[in-house]
């Protein structure tokens, strides 16, 4: 499931999925916040969060995806380089890196492991 607010971008994603013959991809046009506030109808093993940079959307999305995550799900978060996010205690940082403008982090979510609360800050 791909969530895209901008209809033209959602259509572009549909065209790409069709060209790749990726029949199992569903593209939803609409607001991610509204979509995630629905009762969780399935659990996902992999979630990509790539909000517009300069917003705090990543921080706002993290608590909303929790009901949608399978145990041991992977959560990839991409933000602007200076963006600070606080992650739930069920997330363990697996890998992170940055480019000149982007900071990316890969977390593993686990309900069964005892994980310490994580805080990802800015690079110096």
mmCIF file of C-alpha atoms in Angstrom:
data_model
loop_
_atom_site.group_PDB
_atom_site.id
_atom_site.type_symbol
_atom_site.label_atom_id
_atom_site.label_comp_id
_atom_site.label_asym_id
_atom_site.label_seq_id
_atom_site.Cartn_x
_atom_site.Cartn_y
_atom_site.Cartn_z
ATOM 1 C CA UNK A 1 0.000 0.000 0.000
ATOM 2 C CA UNK A 2 1.394 3.365 -1.038
ATOM 3 C CA UNK A 3 -0.166 6.526 0.384
ATOM 4 C CA UNK A 4 0.163 9.707 -1.678
ATOM 5 C CA UNK A 5 -1.721 12.941 -1.084
ATOM 6 C CA UNK A 6 -1.043 14.586 -4.466
ATOM 7 C CA UNK A 7 -3.315 13.011 -7.131
ATOM 8 C CA UNK A 8 -0.840 13.557 -9.991
ATOM 9 C CA UNK A 9 1.915 11.794 -8.028
ATOM 10 C CA UNK A 10 -0.454 8.961 -7.098
ATOM 11 C CA UNK A 11 -1.291 8.532 -10.799
ATOM 12 C CA UNK A 12 2.422 8.459 -11.623
ATOM 13 C CA UNK A 13 2.905 5.725 -9.007
ATOM 14 C CA UNK A 14 0.017 3.744 -10.556
ATOM 15 C CA UNK A 15 1.589 4.047 -14.006
ATOM 16 C CA UNK A 16 4.951 2.874 -12.654
ATOM 17 C CA UNK A 17 3.333 -0.073 -10.870
ATOM 18 C CA UNK A 18 1.513 -1.037 -14.091
ATOM 19 C CA UNK A 19 4.706 -0.751 -16.132
ATOM 20 C CA UNK A 20 6.486 -2.998 -13.599
ATOM 21 C CA UNK A 21 3.520 -5.409 -13.613
ATOM 22 C CA UNK A 22 3.365 -5.040 -9.828
ATOM 23 C CA UNK A 23 -0.226 -6.179 -9.413
ATOM 24 C CA UNK A 24 0.020 -6.541 -5.645
ATOM 25 C CA UNK A 25 0.669 -2.805 -5.089
ATOM 26 C CA UNK A 26 -2.272 -0.673 -4.013
ATOM 27 C CA UNK A 27 -1.927 3.100 -4.304
ATOM 28 C CA UNK A 28 -4.231 5.188 -2.132
ATOM 29 C CA UNK A 29 -4.766 8.859 -2.884
ATOM 30 C CA UNK A 30 -5.404 10.880 0.223
ATOM 31 C CA UNK A 31 -4.068 12.096 3.510
ATOM 32 C CA UNK A 32 -1.791 9.606 5.289
ATOM 33 C CA UNK A 33 -2.857 10.849 8.714
ATOM 34 C CA UNK A 34 -6.539 10.127 8.000
ATOM 35 C CA UNK A 35 -5.745 6.746 6.451
ATOM 36 C CA UNK A 36 -3.628 5.655 9.424
ATOM 37 C CA UNK A 37 -6.286 6.719 11.940
ATOM 38 C CA UNK A 38 -8.617 4.021 10.561
ATOM 39 C CA UNK A 39 -8.750 0.760 12.499
ATOM 40 C CA UNK A 40 -5.763 -1.331 11.407
ATOM 41 C CA UNK A 41 -7.080 -3.891 8.936
ATOM 42 C CA UNK A 42 -3.725 -5.580 8.299
ATOM 43 C CA UNK A 43 -0.147 -5.644 9.583
ATOM 44 C CA UNK A 44 2.840 -4.592 7.532
ATOM 45 C CA UNK A 45 6.354 -6.038 7.635
ATOM 46 C CA UNK A 46 7.971 -3.023 5.978
ATOM 47 C CA UNK A 47 7.059 0.666 6.189
ATOM 48 C CA UNK A 48 8.746 3.583 4.407
ATOM 49 C CA UNK A 49 8.208 7.073 5.800
ATOM 50 C CA UNK A 50 9.348 9.838 3.468
ATOM 51 C CA UNK A 51 7.403 13.007 4.275
ATOM 52 C CA UNK A 52 8.077 16.453 2.830
ATOM 53 C CA UNK A 53 11.263 17.799 4.367
ATOM 54 C CA UNK A 54 10.928 20.780 6.674
ATOM 55 C CA UNK A 55 7.828 19.307 8.324
ATOM 56 C CA UNK A 56 7.444 17.326 11.536
ATOM 57 C CA UNK A 57 5.283 14.748 9.720
ATOM 58 C CA UNK A 58 7.694 11.882 10.412
ATOM 59 C CA UNK A 59 7.355 12.458 14.155
ATOM 60 C CA UNK A 60 3.566 12.638 13.861
ATOM 61 C CA UNK A 61 3.326 9.477 11.718
ATOM 62 C CA UNK A 62 5.421 7.211 13.967
ATOM 63 C CA UNK A 63 2.769 6.736 16.698
ATOM 64 C CA UNK A 64 0.033 6.284 14.079
ATOM 65 C CA UNK A 65 1.740 3.355 12.348
ATOM 66 C CA UNK A 66 2.178 1.275 15.516
ATOM 67 C CA UNK A 67 -1.156 -0.598 15.197
ATOM 68 C CA UNK A 68 -0.302 -1.384 11.568
ATOM 69 C CA UNK A 69 3.101 -2.974 12.287
ATOM 70 C CA UNK A 70 3.771 -6.700 12.428
ATOM 71 C CA UNK A 71 6.140 -7.877 15.126
ATOM 72 C CA UNK A 72 9.715 -7.549 13.828
ATOM 73 C CA UNK A 73 8.583 -5.080 11.147
ATOM 74 C CA UNK A 74 11.169 -2.815 9.553
ATOM 75 C CA UNK A 75 10.557 0.953 9.545
ATOM 76 C CA UNK A 76 12.612 3.171 7.239
ATOM 77 C CA UNK A 77 12.435 6.904 7.978
ATOM 78 C CA UNK A 78 13.853 9.581 5.700
ATOM 79 C CA UNK A 79 13.952 13.210 6.818
ATOM 80 C CA UNK A 80 15.841 16.402 6.249
ATOM 81 C CA UNK A 81 19.335 16.275 7.692
ATOM 82 C CA UNK A 82 18.579 18.548 10.642
ATOM 83 C CA UNK A 83 15.325 16.840 11.662
ATOM 84 C CA UNK A 84 15.221 15.379 15.147
ATOM 85 C CA UNK A 85 12.784 12.516 15.769
ATOM 86 C CA UNK A 86 11.941 10.556 18.871
ATOM 87 C CA UNK A 87 11.032 6.946 18.218
ATOM 88 C CA UNK A 88 8.834 4.619 20.286
ATOM 89 C CA UNK A 89 10.557 2.312 22.761
ATOM 90 C CA UNK A 90 9.611 -0.659 20.570
ATOM 91 C CA UNK A 91 12.026 0.548 17.858
ATOM 92 C CA UNK A 92 15.663 -0.447 17.717
ATOM 93 C CA UNK A 93 17.976 1.471 15.416
ATOM 94 C CA UNK A 94 19.509 -0.946 12.937
ATOM 95 C CA UNK A 95 21.322 1.419 10.586
ATOM 96 C CA UNK A 96 21.487 5.111 9.782
ATOM 97 C CA UNK A 97 23.306 7.400 7.426
ATOM 98 C CA UNK A 98 23.117 10.722 5.728
ATOM 99 C CA UNK A 99 23.838 12.642 2.598
ATOM 100 C CA UNK A 100 24.224 16.378 2.278
ATOM 101 C CA UNK A 101 20.465 16.933 2.647
ATOM 102 C CA UNK A 102 18.961 13.626 3.804
ATOM 103 C CA UNK A 103 19.154 11.648 7.003
ATOM 104 C CA UNK A 104 17.906 8.084 6.761
ATOM 105 C CA UNK A 105 17.323 5.555 9.527
ATOM 106 C CA UNK A 106 16.247 1.934 9.524
ATOM 107 C CA UNK A 107 14.575 0.614 12.650
ATOM 108 C CA UNK A 108 13.272 -2.780 13.619
ATOM 109 C CA UNK A 109 10.036 -2.763 15.575
ATOM 110 C CA UNK A 110 9.558 -5.497 18.148
ATOM 111 C CA UNK A 111 6.806 -6.020 20.684
ATOM 112 C CA UNK A 112 8.506 -9.034 22.235
ATOM 113 C CA UNK A 113 12.003 -7.683 22.861
ATOM 114 C CA UNK A 114 12.856 -5.321 25.669
ATOM 115 C CA UNK A 115 14.292 -2.345 23.894
ATOM 116 C CA UNK A 116 15.539 0.895 25.325
ATOM 117 C CA UNK A 117 13.838 4.098 24.179
ATOM 118 C CA UNK A 118 15.564 5.548 21.159
ATOM 119 C CA UNK A 119 16.252 9.117 20.237
ATOM 120 C CA UNK A 120 17.731 10.029 16.919
ATOM 121 C CA UNK A 121 19.183 13.502 16.760
ATOM 122 C CA UNK A 122 20.949 15.664 14.263
ATOM 123 C CA UNK A 123 24.435 15.088 12.916
ATOM 124 C CA UNK A 124 27.105 17.531 13.927
#
